[in-house]
Coordinates of C-alpha atoms and ligand atoms in Angstrom, one line a residue:
Chain A
M1 CA -3.8 -16.1 44.7
I2 CA -0.3 -15.7 43.0
L3 CA 2.5 -18.3 43.6
F4 CA 6.0 -18.1 41.9
E5 CA 8.3 -20.8 42.3
E6 CA 11.9 -20.4 41.0
V7 CA 10.6 -18.4 38.0
S8 CA 13.1 -17.2 35.4
K9 CA 12.4 -15.0 32.3
I10 CA 15.2 -14.6 29.8
Y11 CA 14.2 -12.6 26.7
A12 CA 14.9 -13.6 23.2
D13 CA 18.2 -11.4 23.3
N14 CA 19.5 -13.3 26.4
Q15 CA 18.3 -10.5 28.7
V16 CA 17.7 -12.0 32.0
A17 CA 14.7 -10.1 33.4
L18 CA 13.9 -12.4 36.2
N19 CA 16.3 -14.8 37.9
K20 CA 14.5 -17.6 40.1
V21 CA 12.0 -15.4 41.6
D22 CA 9.8 -16.9 44.6
F23 CA 7.0 -15.3 46.3
H24 CA 3.4 -15.9 47.3
L25 CA 0.6 -13.3 47.2
K26 CA -2.2 -14.7 49.3
Q27 CA -5.9 -14.2 48.6
G28 CA -7.2 -10.9 49.4
E29 CA -3.7 -9.5 50.1
M30 CA -2.3 -6.2 48.8
A31 CA 1.3 -5.7 48.1
F32 CA 3.6 -3.3 46.2
L33 CA 6.4 -4.4 43.7
T34 CA 9.2 -2.2 43.6
G35 CA 12.7 -1.7 42.1
H36 CA 14.8 0.5 39.8
S37 CA 13.6 0.7 36.1
G38 CA 14.7 -2.3 34.4
S39 CA 14.5 -4.6 37.6
G40 CA 11.9 -6.8 36.1
K41 CA 8.8 -5.4 37.6
S42 CA 6.8 -5.3 34.4
T43 CA 8.1 -8.7 33.5
L44 CA 6.8 -10.1 36.6
L45 CA 3.3 -8.8 36.0
K46 CA 3.3 -9.9 32.4
L47 CA 4.0 -13.3 33.5
V48 CA 1.0 -13.2 35.7
S49 CA -1.3 -11.8 33.0
L50 CA 0.1 -14.3 30.5
M51 CA 1.5 -11.7 28.2
E52 CA 4.7 -13.3 28.7
R53 CA 5.8 -17.1 29.3
P54 CA 8.3 -18.0 32.0
T55 CA 11.4 -19.6 30.8
T56 CA 11.7 -21.8 33.7
G57 CA 9.9 -22.3 37.0
R58 CA 6.3 -22.7 37.8
I59 CA 3.4 -20.1 38.3
V60 CA 0.2 -20.9 39.9
L61 CA -2.6 -18.4 39.6
N62 CA -5.5 -19.3 42.2
G63 CA -4.6 -23.0 42.2
N64 CA -4.3 -23.2 38.5
D65 CA -0.7 -24.1 37.1
I66 CA -0.5 -21.4 34.2
S67 CA 3.4 -22.2 33.3
H68 CA 2.1 -24.3 30.5
I69 CA -1.4 -23.0 29.7
K70 CA -2.7 -23.2 26.2
G71 CA -3.0 -20.2 24.2
N72 CA -6.8 -20.6 23.7
D73 CA -7.3 -20.4 27.3
I74 CA -5.6 -17.2 27.9
P75 CA -8.4 -15.0 27.1
Y76 CA -10.8 -16.7 29.6
L77 CA -7.9 -16.5 32.3
R78 CA -7.4 -12.8 31.6
R79 CA -11.1 -12.2 32.4
H80 CA -10.3 -13.0 36.0
I81 CA -7.4 -10.6 36.2
G82 CA -8.0 -6.7 36.2
M83 CA -5.1 -4.9 34.8
I84 CA -4.1 -1.4 34.9
F85 CA -1.2 0.2 32.9
Q86 CA 0.6 3.4 33.2
D87 CA -0.5 4.6 29.7
H88 CA -4.2 3.5 30.5
R89 CA -4.8 1.4 27.3
L90 CA -8.0 3.2 26.7
L91 CA -9.5 3.0 23.0
M92 CA -9.5 6.7 22.0
N93 CA -12.4 6.4 19.5
R94 CA -14.9 5.0 22.0
T95 CA -16.5 6.8 24.8
V96 CA -15.8 6.4 28.5
L97 CA -18.8 4.1 28.8
E98 CA -17.9 1.9 25.9
N99 CA -14.4 1.6 27.1
V100 CA -15.4 0.5 30.7
G101 CA -18.0 -1.9 29.3
L102 CA -15.5 -3.6 27.0
P103 CA -14.9 -6.7 29.3
L104 CA -18.7 -7.4 29.7
L105 CA -19.2 -6.8 26.0
I106 CA -16.5 -9.5 25.3
E107 CA -18.4 -11.8 27.6
G108 CA -21.7 -11.3 25.6
Y109 CA -23.7 -9.3 28.2
S110 CA -26.9 -7.6 26.9
R111 CA -26.4 -4.1 26.2
Y112 CA -28.7 -3.0 29.0
E113 CA -26.5 -5.0 31.4
I114 CA -23.5 -3.6 30.1
K115 CA -24.7 0.0 30.4
R116 CA -26.1 -0.4 34.1
R117 CA -22.7 -2.1 35.3
S118 CA -20.5 0.4 33.5
L119 CA -22.5 3.3 35.1
S120 CA -22.1 1.7 38.4
A121 CA -18.2 1.0 37.9
L122 CA -17.7 4.6 36.9
E123 CA -19.6 5.9 39.9
K124 CA -17.1 3.7 42.1
V125 CA -14.0 5.5 40.7
G126 CA -15.9 8.9 40.9
L127 CA -16.4 9.6 37.3
S128 CA -20.1 9.8 37.2
G129 CA -21.1 12.2 34.4
K130 CA -18.3 11.4 32.2
E131 CA -19.6 8.3 30.6
N132 CA -20.3 10.0 27.2
S133 CA -16.9 11.9 27.0
F134 CA -14.1 10.6 24.9
P135 CA -10.8 9.6 26.8
I136 CA -8.9 12.4 25.0
H137 CA -10.8 15.2 26.7
L138 CA -10.0 13.6 30.2
S139 CA -7.2 14.3 32.5
G140 CA -4.5 11.9 33.2
G141 CA -6.1 11.0 36.6
E142 CA -9.5 10.8 35.0
Q143 CA -8.0 8.4 32.3
Q144 CA -6.4 6.4 34.8
R145 CA -9.7 5.9 36.6
V146 CA -11.5 4.9 33.5
G147 CA -8.7 2.1 33.3
I148 CA -9.5 1.1 36.9
A149 CA -13.2 1.1 36.1
R150 CA -12.6 -1.1 33.2
A151 CA -10.4 -3.3 35.2
I152 CA -12.9 -4.0 38.1
I153 CA -16.3 -4.0 36.1
N154 CA -16.4 -7.8 36.2
Q155 CA -15.0 -7.9 39.6
P156 CA -11.8 -10.0 39.1
P157 CA -10.4 -11.6 42.3
L158 CA -7.1 -10.2 41.3
L159 CA -5.9 -6.6 40.2
L160 CA -2.5 -5.9 38.7
A161 CA -1.4 -2.4 38.3
D162 CA 2.0 -1.3 36.4
E163 CA 3.0 2.1 37.4
P164 CA -0.6 3.3 37.9
T165 CA 0.4 6.7 39.4
G166 CA 3.4 7.0 36.9
N167 CA 2.2 10.1 35.3
L168 CA 0.1 11.5 38.3
D169 CA 1.0 14.2 40.7
P170 CA 1.4 13.0 44.4
K171 CA -2.2 14.1 45.5
L172 CA -3.9 12.1 42.5
S173 CA -1.5 9.3 43.2
L174 CA -2.6 9.0 46.8
E175 CA -6.2 9.1 45.6
I176 CA -5.6 6.2 43.1
L177 CA -4.0 4.3 45.8
S178 CA -6.8 4.7 48.3
L179 CA -9.0 3.5 45.4
F180 CA -7.0 0.2 45.4
E181 CA -7.1 0.0 49.2
S182 CA -11.0 0.2 49.3
L183 CA -11.0 -2.5 46.5
N184 CA -8.9 -4.6 48.5
E185 CA -11.1 -4.1 51.6
F186 CA -13.7 -5.9 49.5
G187 CA -11.5 -8.9 49.1
M188 CA -9.8 -8.3 45.8
S189 CA -6.0 -9.3 45.6
V190 CA -3.9 -6.3 44.7
L191 CA -0.4 -6.1 43.2
I192 CA 1.0 -2.7 42.4
A193 CA 4.3 -2.3 40.5
T194 CA 5.9 1.2 41.2
H195 CA 9.1 2.7 41.6
D196 CA 7.6 5.6 43.7
L197 CA 9.1 4.8 47.1
G198 CA 7.6 8.0 48.7
L199 CA 4.1 6.5 47.8
I200 CA 4.8 3.2 49.2
A201 CA 6.3 4.7 52.4
K202 CA 3.0 6.4 52.9
M203 CA 1.1 3.2 53.2
R204 CA 2.2 0.1 55.2
Y205 CA 1.8 -2.8 52.9
R206 CA 4.1 -5.7 52.1
T207 CA 6.6 -4.7 49.5
L208 CA 8.5 -7.0 47.1
T209 CA 11.8 -5.6 45.9
L210 CA 13.5 -6.7 42.8
R211 CA 17.0 -5.7 41.7
E212 CA 18.3 -7.0 38.4
G213 CA 15.7 -9.6 38.2
E214 CA 16.4 -11.1 41.7
M215 CA 13.8 -10.6 44.5
I216 CA 16.1 -9.1 47.3
N217 CA 13.5 -8.1 49.8
D218 CA 10.0 -9.2 51.0
G219 CA 8.1 -7.3 53.7
L220 CA 7.6 -3.8 54.9
L221 CA 10.2 -1.5 53.8
R222 CA 11.6 0.2 56.9
E223 CA 13.6 2.9 55.5
R224 CA 13.4 4.9 51.9
N225 CA 16.0 3.9 49.4
E226 CA 16.3 0.5 51.0
Y227 CA 16.8 -1.0 47.5
Chain B
M1 CA -14.8 7.4 47.1
S2 CA -17.1 4.8 48.2
I3 CA -16.8 1.3 47.0
N4 CA -19.7 -0.8 46.8
M5 CA -19.0 -4.2 45.3
E6 CA -22.0 -6.3 44.2
G7 CA -21.8 -10.1 44.4
N8 CA -18.8 -10.3 46.5
K9 CA -18.9 -14.0 46.3
K10 CA -17.3 -13.8 42.9
L11 CA -14.1 -12.1 44.4
S12 CA -13.1 -15.5 46.2
G13 CA -14.0 -17.6 43.2
S14 CA -11.1 -19.3 41.5
P15 CA -10.2 -17.9 38.1
R16 CA -11.4 -21.0 36.1
I17 CA -12.7 -20.8 32.6
N18 CA -16.3 -19.9 32.5
K19 CA -18.5 -22.8 31.3
V20 CA -21.7 -21.4 29.8
S21 CA -24.6 -23.8 28.9
L22 CA -24.7 -24.8 25.3
I23 CA -27.9 -23.0 24.5
G24 CA -26.7 -19.8 26.4
R25 CA -23.7 -19.9 24.2
I26 CA -25.5 -20.3 21.0
K27 CA -28.1 -17.6 21.8
S28 CA -25.3 -15.2 22.8
S29 CA -23.2 -15.9 19.8
L30 CA -26.2 -15.5 17.4
G31 CA -27.0 -12.0 19.3
Q32 CA -23.4 -11.2 18.7
H33 CA -23.1 -12.3 15.1
T34 CA -26.2 -10.3 14.1
R35 CA -25.0 -7.4 16.2
Q36 CA -21.5 -7.6 14.5
L37 CA -23.1 -8.0 11.0
T38 CA -25.0 -4.5 11.3
A39 CA -22.2 -2.9 13.2
S40 CA -19.6 -3.8 10.4
F41 CA -21.9 -2.5 7.9
T42 CA -22.0 0.9 9.7
E43 CA -18.3 0.7 10.4
L44 CA -17.7 0.5 6.4
W45 CA -19.4 4.0 6.1
K46 CA -17.1 5.8 8.6
T47 CA -14.6 5.9 5.7
P48 CA -17.2 6.5 2.9
F49 CA -14.6 7.4 0.2
A50 CA -12.2 4.5 0.7
T51 CA -15.2 2.2 0.9
V52 CA -16.5 3.3 -2.4
M53 CA -13.4 3.0 -4.1
T54 CA -12.8 -0.5 -2.9
I55 CA -16.1 -1.6 -3.7
L56 CA -16.1 -0.2 -7.4
V57 CA -12.8 -1.9 -8.0
L58 CA -14.3 -5.0 -6.6
G59 CA -17.4 -4.4 -8.7
I60 CA -15.4 -4.0 -12.1
A61 CA -13.4 -7.3 -11.2
L62 CA -16.5 -9.2 -10.5
S63 CA -18.5 -7.6 -13.6
L64 CA -16.1 -8.7 -16.2
P65 CA -16.7 -12.5 -15.3
T66 CA -20.3 -11.8 -15.1
V67 CA -20.5 -10.3 -18.5
F68 CA -18.5 -13.0 -19.8
H69 CA -21.0 -15.5 -18.4
V70 CA -24.0 -13.5 -19.8
L71 CA -22.4 -13.3 -23.2
Y72 CA -21.4 -17.0 -23.1
K73 CA -24.9 -17.8 -22.3
N74 CA -26.3 -16.0 -25.1
V75 CA -23.9 -16.9 -27.8
E76 CA -24.4 -20.7 -26.7
R77 CA -28.1 -20.3 -27.2
V78 CA -27.7 -18.6 -30.6
S79 CA -25.1 -21.1 -31.9
G80 CA -27.6 -23.9 -30.7
Q81 CA -29.9 -22.2 -33.4
W82 CA -27.3 -22.0 -35.8
D83 CA -25.7 -25.4 -35.1
S84 CA -27.7 -26.9 -37.8
A85 CA -27.7 -27.9 -41.6
S86 CA -30.1 -25.5 -43.0
E87 CA -29.2 -26.7 -46.5
I88 CA -27.8 -29.9 -48.0
S89 CA -26.6 -29.7 -51.8
L90 CA -26.5 -33.0 -53.6
F91 CA -24.4 -32.6 -56.7
L92 CA -25.8 -35.5 -59.2
K93 CA -23.5 -37.5 -61.4
K94 CA -23.4 -35.9 -64.9
D95 CA -24.6 -38.6 -67.0
I96 CA -27.9 -39.6 -65.4
S97 CA -31.3 -39.0 -67.1
E98 CA -34.0 -36.6 -66.2
E99 CA -36.3 -39.6 -65.4
R100 CA -33.8 -40.9 -62.8
V101 CA -33.5 -37.5 -61.4
Q102 CA -37.3 -37.6 -61.1
V103 CA -37.2 -41.2 -59.5
L104 CA -34.5 -39.7 -57.0
I105 CA -36.5 -36.6 -56.2
N106 CA -39.5 -38.7 -55.5
K107 CA -37.6 -40.9 -53.3
L108 CA -35.9 -38.3 -51.3
S109 CA -39.3 -36.6 -50.8
L110 CA -40.4 -39.6 -48.9
Y111 CA -37.7 -39.3 -46.4
K112 CA -39.0 -38.4 -42.9
D113 CA -36.0 -36.1 -42.2
I114 CA -36.4 -34.1 -45.4
E115 CA -38.6 -31.2 -45.7
T116 CA -38.3 -30.1 -49.3
V117 CA -36.2 -31.0 -52.4
T118 CA -35.6 -28.5 -55.1
Y119 CA -34.2 -29.4 -58.4
I120 CA -31.6 -27.3 -60.4
S121 CA -31.1 -28.9 -63.7
R122 CA -27.7 -28.8 -65.3
H123 CA -29.0 -26.0 -67.8
Q124 CA -30.3 -23.8 -64.9
A125 CA -27.2 -24.2 -63.0
L126 CA -25.3 -22.9 -66.1
E127 CA -27.7 -19.9 -66.6
E128 CA -27.3 -19.0 -62.8
F129 CA -23.5 -19.3 -63.1
K130 CA -23.3 -17.2 -66.2
E131 CA -25.7 -14.5 -64.6
M132 CA -23.5 -14.5 -61.3
S133 CA -20.0 -14.6 -62.9
G134 CA -20.5 -12.5 -65.8
F135 CA -18.5 -15.0 -68.0
S136 CA -21.4 -15.6 -70.1
K137 CA -19.8 -14.9 -73.4
A138 CA -16.8 -17.1 -72.7
L139 CA -19.1 -20.0 -71.5
N140 CA -20.5 -20.0 -74.7
Y141 CA -17.4 -21.3 -76.2
L142 CA -17.6 -24.3 -74.2
D143 CA -18.7 -27.6 -76.0
E144 CA -20.4 -29.1 -73.1
N145 CA -21.9 -27.7 -70.0
P146 CA -19.5 -28.4 -67.0
L147 CA -21.8 -28.1 -64.1
P148 CA -23.8 -31.0 -62.6
A149 CA -27.4 -30.9 -61.8
V150 CA -28.0 -30.1 -58.0
L151 CA -30.7 -31.2 -55.7
V152 CA -30.8 -28.8 -52.7
V153 CA -32.3 -30.4 -49.8
I154 CA -33.7 -28.7 -46.7
P155 CA -34.0 -31.0 -43.7
V156 CA -36.9 -31.0 -41.3
K157 CA -36.3 -29.0 -37.9
S158 CA -35.5 -32.1 -35.8
A159 CA -32.9 -33.2 -38.1
M160 CA -31.2 -29.7 -38.1
N161 CA -28.8 -30.5 -35.3
T162 CA -25.4 -31.7 -35.9
A163 CA -26.1 -35.4 -35.1
G164 CA -29.1 -35.5 -37.3
S165 CA -27.6 -34.0 -40.2
K166 CA -24.7 -36.3 -40.2
L167 CA -27.0 -39.2 -40.2
L168 CA -28.8 -37.9 -43.1
V169 CA -25.8 -37.1 -45.0
A170 CA -24.4 -40.7 -44.6
K171 CA -27.7 -41.9 -45.9
L172 CA -27.6 -39.6 -48.9
E173 CA -23.9 -40.5 -49.6
R174 CA -25.1 -44.0 -50.1
E175 CA -27.3 -43.0 -53.0
Q176 CA -25.9 -44.1 -56.4
D177 CA -26.7 -41.2 -58.4
I178 CA -25.3 -38.6 -56.1
D179 CA -21.6 -37.5 -56.6
L180 CA -21.2 -35.3 -53.8
V181 CA -23.0 -34.3 -50.6
R182 CA -22.1 -30.9 -49.3
V183 CA -23.3 -29.5 -45.9
D184 CA -22.9 -25.9 -45.0
I185 CA -22.0 -27.1 -41.6
D186 CA -18.2 -26.9 -41.4
W187 CA -17.9 -23.3 -40.9
I188 CA -19.9 -23.4 -38.0
E189 CA -17.8 -26.1 -36.5
K190 CA -14.8 -23.9 -37.1
L191 CA -16.6 -21.0 -35.4
Q192 CA -17.5 -23.2 -32.5
A193 CA -13.8 -24.2 -32.0
I194 CA -12.8 -20.8 -32.0
F195 CA -15.5 -19.9 -29.7
Y196 CA -14.6 -22.6 -27.3
L197 CA -10.9 -21.5 -27.4
V198 CA -12.0 -17.9 -26.6
V199 CA -14.2 -19.2 -23.7
D200 CA -11.0 -21.0 -22.2
I201 CA -9.0 -17.8 -22.5
V202 CA -11.9 -16.0 -20.8
I203 CA -12.2 -18.6 -18.0
G204 CA -8.5 -17.8 -17.4
I205 CA -8.9 -14.1 -17.3
A206 CA -11.9 -14.5 -15.0
A207 CA -10.2 -16.8 -12.7
L208 CA -7.4 -14.1 -12.6
L209 CA -9.9 -11.5 -11.7
L210 CA -11.6 -13.5 -8.9
L211 CA -8.1 -13.9 -7.5
S212 CA -7.6 -10.1 -7.7
V213 CA -10.8 -9.7 -5.6
L214 CA -9.3 -12.1 -3.0
L215 CA -6.0 -10.1 -2.9
I216 CA -7.9 -6.7 -2.8
V217 CA -10.0 -7.6 0.0
S218 CA -7.4 -9.4 2.0
N219 CA -5.1 -6.4 1.8
T220 CA -7.7 -4.1 2.8
I221 CA -8.6 -6.0 5.8
R222 CA -4.7 -6.3 6.5
L223 CA -4.5 -2.6 6.5
N224 CA -7.5 -2.5 8.8
I225 CA -6.1 -4.9 11.1
L226 CA -2.6 -3.1 11.2
N227 CA -4.2 0.2 11.8
Q228 CA -6.3 -1.0 14.5
R229 CA -3.3 -3.0 16.2
S230 CA -3.4 -1.0 19.5
E231 CA -7.1 -1.5 19.6
I232 CA -6.9 -5.2 18.9
E233 CA -4.1 -5.6 21.9
V234 CA -6.5 -3.7 24.3
L235 CA -9.3 -6.1 23.4
K236 CA -6.6 -9.2 23.9
L237 CA -5.7 -7.7 27.2
V238 CA -9.1 -7.6 28.7
G239 CA -9.8 -11.1 27.6
A240 CA -11.2 -11.2 24.2
T241 CA -10.7 -14.3 22.1
N242 CA -9.6 -14.2 18.7
S243 CA -13.0 -15.2 17.3
F244 CA -14.3 -12.4 18.9
I245 CA -12.1 -9.8 17.7
Q246 CA -11.9 -11.3 14.2
L247 CA -15.7 -11.3 13.7
P248 CA -16.0 -7.7 12.6
Y249 CA -13.1 -8.0 10.2
I250 CA -14.6 -11.1 8.5
Y251 CA -17.9 -9.5 8.3
I252 CA -16.5 -6.5 6.8
G253 CA -14.6 -8.5 4.1
A254 CA -17.8 -10.4 3.3
W255 CA -19.6 -7.0 3.0
Y256 CA -16.9 -5.7 0.6
G257 CA -17.5 -8.9 -1.5
F258 CA -21.2 -8.8 -1.3
L259 CA -21.3 -5.0 -2.4
G260 CA -18.8 -5.5 -4.9
G261 CA -21.2 -8.2 -6.4
L262 CA -24.0 -5.9 -6.2
I263 CA -21.9 -3.3 -8.2
A264 CA -21.2 -5.9 -10.7
W265 CA -24.8 -7.1 -11.1
L266 CA -25.5 -3.3 -11.8
F267 CA -22.8 -3.0 -14.5
T268 CA -23.8 -6.2 -16.1
F269 CA -27.7 -5.2 -16.0
I270 CA -26.5 -1.8 -17.7
L271 CA -24.3 -3.5 -20.2
V272 CA -27.1 -6.0 -21.4
L273 CA -29.4 -3.0 -21.7
W274 CA -26.9 -1.2 -23.9
L275 CA -26.2 -4.4 -26.0
Q276 CA -29.7 -5.1 -26.3
S277 CA -30.5 -1.6 -28.0
G278 CA -27.5 -2.6 -30.4
V279 CA -28.9 -6.2 -31.0
M280 CA -32.3 -4.7 -31.8
S281 CA -31.2 -2.7 -34.7
L282 CA -29.0 -5.5 -35.9
T283 CA -31.9 -8.0 -35.7
G284 CA -33.9 -5.5 -37.5
V285 CA -31.7 -5.7 -40.6
Y286 CA -31.7 -9.6 -40.5
Q287 CA -35.1 -10.0 -39.5
V288 CA -34.6 -12.4 -36.8
Q289 CA -36.0 -12.3 -33.2
F290 CA -33.1 -12.1 -30.7
E291 CA -33.2 -11.0 -27.2
I292 CA -30.0 -10.9 -24.8
I293 CA -30.9 -13.0 -21.6
S294 CA -29.5 -11.2 -18.6
L295 CA -28.7 -12.7 -15.2
N296 CA -31.8 -14.6 -13.8
F297 CA -32.5 -14.7 -10.1
Q298 CA -30.4 -17.7 -9.3
E299 CA -27.5 -16.4 -11.3
S300 CA -27.7 -12.9 -9.6
A301 CA -27.9 -14.8 -6.1
T302 CA -24.8 -16.7 -7.0
L303 CA -23.1 -13.7 -8.1
L304 CA -23.8 -11.9 -4.7
G305 CA -23.0 -15.2 -2.9
V306 CA -19.6 -15.7 -4.5
G307 CA -18.7 -12.1 -3.9
A308 CA -19.6 -12.5 -0.1
L309 CA -17.8 -15.8 -0.1
L310 CA -14.8 -14.5 -1.6
G311 CA -14.8 -11.4 0.7
F312 CA -15.0 -13.8 3.5
I313 CA -12.3 -16.2 2.5
A314 CA -9.9 -13.2 2.0
S315 CA -10.5 -11.6 5.2
F316 CA -10.5 -14.8 6.9
I317 CA -7.0 -15.3 5.4
S318 CA -5.8 -11.8 6.6
V319 CA -7.2 -12.4 10.2
K320 CA -5.3 -15.9 10.4
Q321 CA -2.3 -14.2 9.0
Y322 CA -2.2 -10.9 11.1
L323 CA -4.8 -10.5 13.7
V324 CA -4.2 -13.8 15.4
K325 CA -0.5 -13.0 15.8
I326 CA -0.8 -9.8 17.5
E327 CA 0.0 -10.1 21.0
P328 CA -0.5 -7.3 23.5
K329 CA 2.9 -5.9 25.0
Ligands
ADP1 N1 10.3 -7.6 25.2 C1 11.6 -7.6 25.8 N2 12.6 -8.1 25.0 C2 13.9 -7.9 25.6 N3 14.2 -7.5 26.8 C3 13.1 -7.1 27.4 C4 11.9 -7.0 27.0 N4 11.1 -6.5 27.9 C5 11.8 -6.1 29.1 N5 13.3 -6.2 28.7 C6 14.3 -6.2 29.6 O1 14.2 -7.0 30.8 C7 14.4 -6.3 32.0 C8 13.4 -6.0 32.9 O2 12.4 -5.1 32.2 P1 11.1 -4.7 33.0 O3 10.5 -5.9 33.4 O4 10.3 -3.8 32.0 O5 11.5 -3.8 34.1 P2 10.8 -2.9 34.9 O6 9.4 -2.9 34.6 O7 11.1 -2.8 36.4 O8 11.2 -1.4 34.4 C9 15.1 -4.8 31.2 O9 16.4 -5.0 31.3 C10 14.5 -4.8 29.8 O10 15.4 -4.2 28.9
MG2 MG1 7.8 -1.3 33.9

């Protein structure tokens, strides 16, 4: 699903965010991406979602080399990636239903179809009945689930989450993670960036560890604080 | 939480660019356009005060060129009526006899482009002059009448334009007994020269005003875009193309221009009504029939179209300048 070959990212100010990173996330696989703050987790996800371009190296997304993709093609590629952010990135002046339906609106679905599928996506994340609320009136956990509903509404084959539990208490965090687990069970590939090792430890998944832009570990974390 | 995915097939599909059929794309884009057109109109009235202010400013900027156009159209029409030699004075040589004058009068009366010929003898001319000038006593001391006899010629209507009267004048100048031909047309030509100079200045001002419409709309749209930066970023993140995101802004720009044009039309209409009442009292005095012609249907449509087009161009510029460059972080 995602293949990185010697991928480096150096920002404009000569900040090396990723240094020759190699890894392969197989289709249908779920993995964690961890490391200290500033180790390059967000940068890695941004390279996949084409918010940043690699300085060197090759990135293949489901068989397509995206290292040199044209700017005009980026929107269409993003439609096949569900993205979840720590700060949710919801539109505060739109209802939950409108937020969730955004990816379908963009693709030109009918109003009826958008509503039907948005309601069904909200049901999947356990937010039935909140469709007409505005995000500002929801709790952090609820807002995050609106973000997840939006990310999965057009059933992307890949889900990227950047610190999805960053602002949530441990119980809510686990709930969100089990949501990812069940999405993964239905075949979605999932890559979750988090620095919450306690959370990772509770679940037995492959974990990619970054330190100062280098991939220092790939596999199950055996102990806490391994990085 | 139960997960119930529909169409699992799609999950294993590769993320390739969706190819939708052409007809499907046209249909969906037409639907999107009409949806956006109405949605952007509603969007305008979410900030009614700002919108009304913007539209009023645009209306004023657009109404000045429009009013100029109406005035130009009417002045042009009127000067077309004035652009004529209503009278040609023929000063006769002093030493010709009454008989020769009569022969000349008879000859001129036969001209196809002359309506009437009126004879003012030297004696009559002097009497008239005495009366008008009040120098009657002084003039009595003159040995000889210094004034020539005059034939006042009124050309037929068809010869009353500049070209026709020039032809007639040339013909008259060839007559032996005529000393001088004077046409009361010079001042009209001078007036016209001034008028065209004013028109040039006004065209310059109008161009500046239209440019200001562009600037006002593009600045308004620029502010809209910058205010909604985070919203634009989110749309791009979930896969919206630039053309999808920019559509509402371009429509809002076109609406501004269109509504500005509507205000300009209204201003012009009111102004013409007001001028008309002034002209009515004036034409009453001069006993001529004159009506100010306002914008016709085609001109009104052009005004609205130009407004919408200017708004469209302005917002398009802003969108290309700002919206396209916004990238999600
Ligand atoms: N847009 C940017 N411009 C310059 N440097 C950046 C930018 N984004 C991130 N960085 C730097 O790159 C490194 C990796 O950042 P990031 O990928 O955000 O790490 P993480 O998500 O693991 O905290 C950090 O040193 C950060 O300061
Ligand atoms: Mg980060």
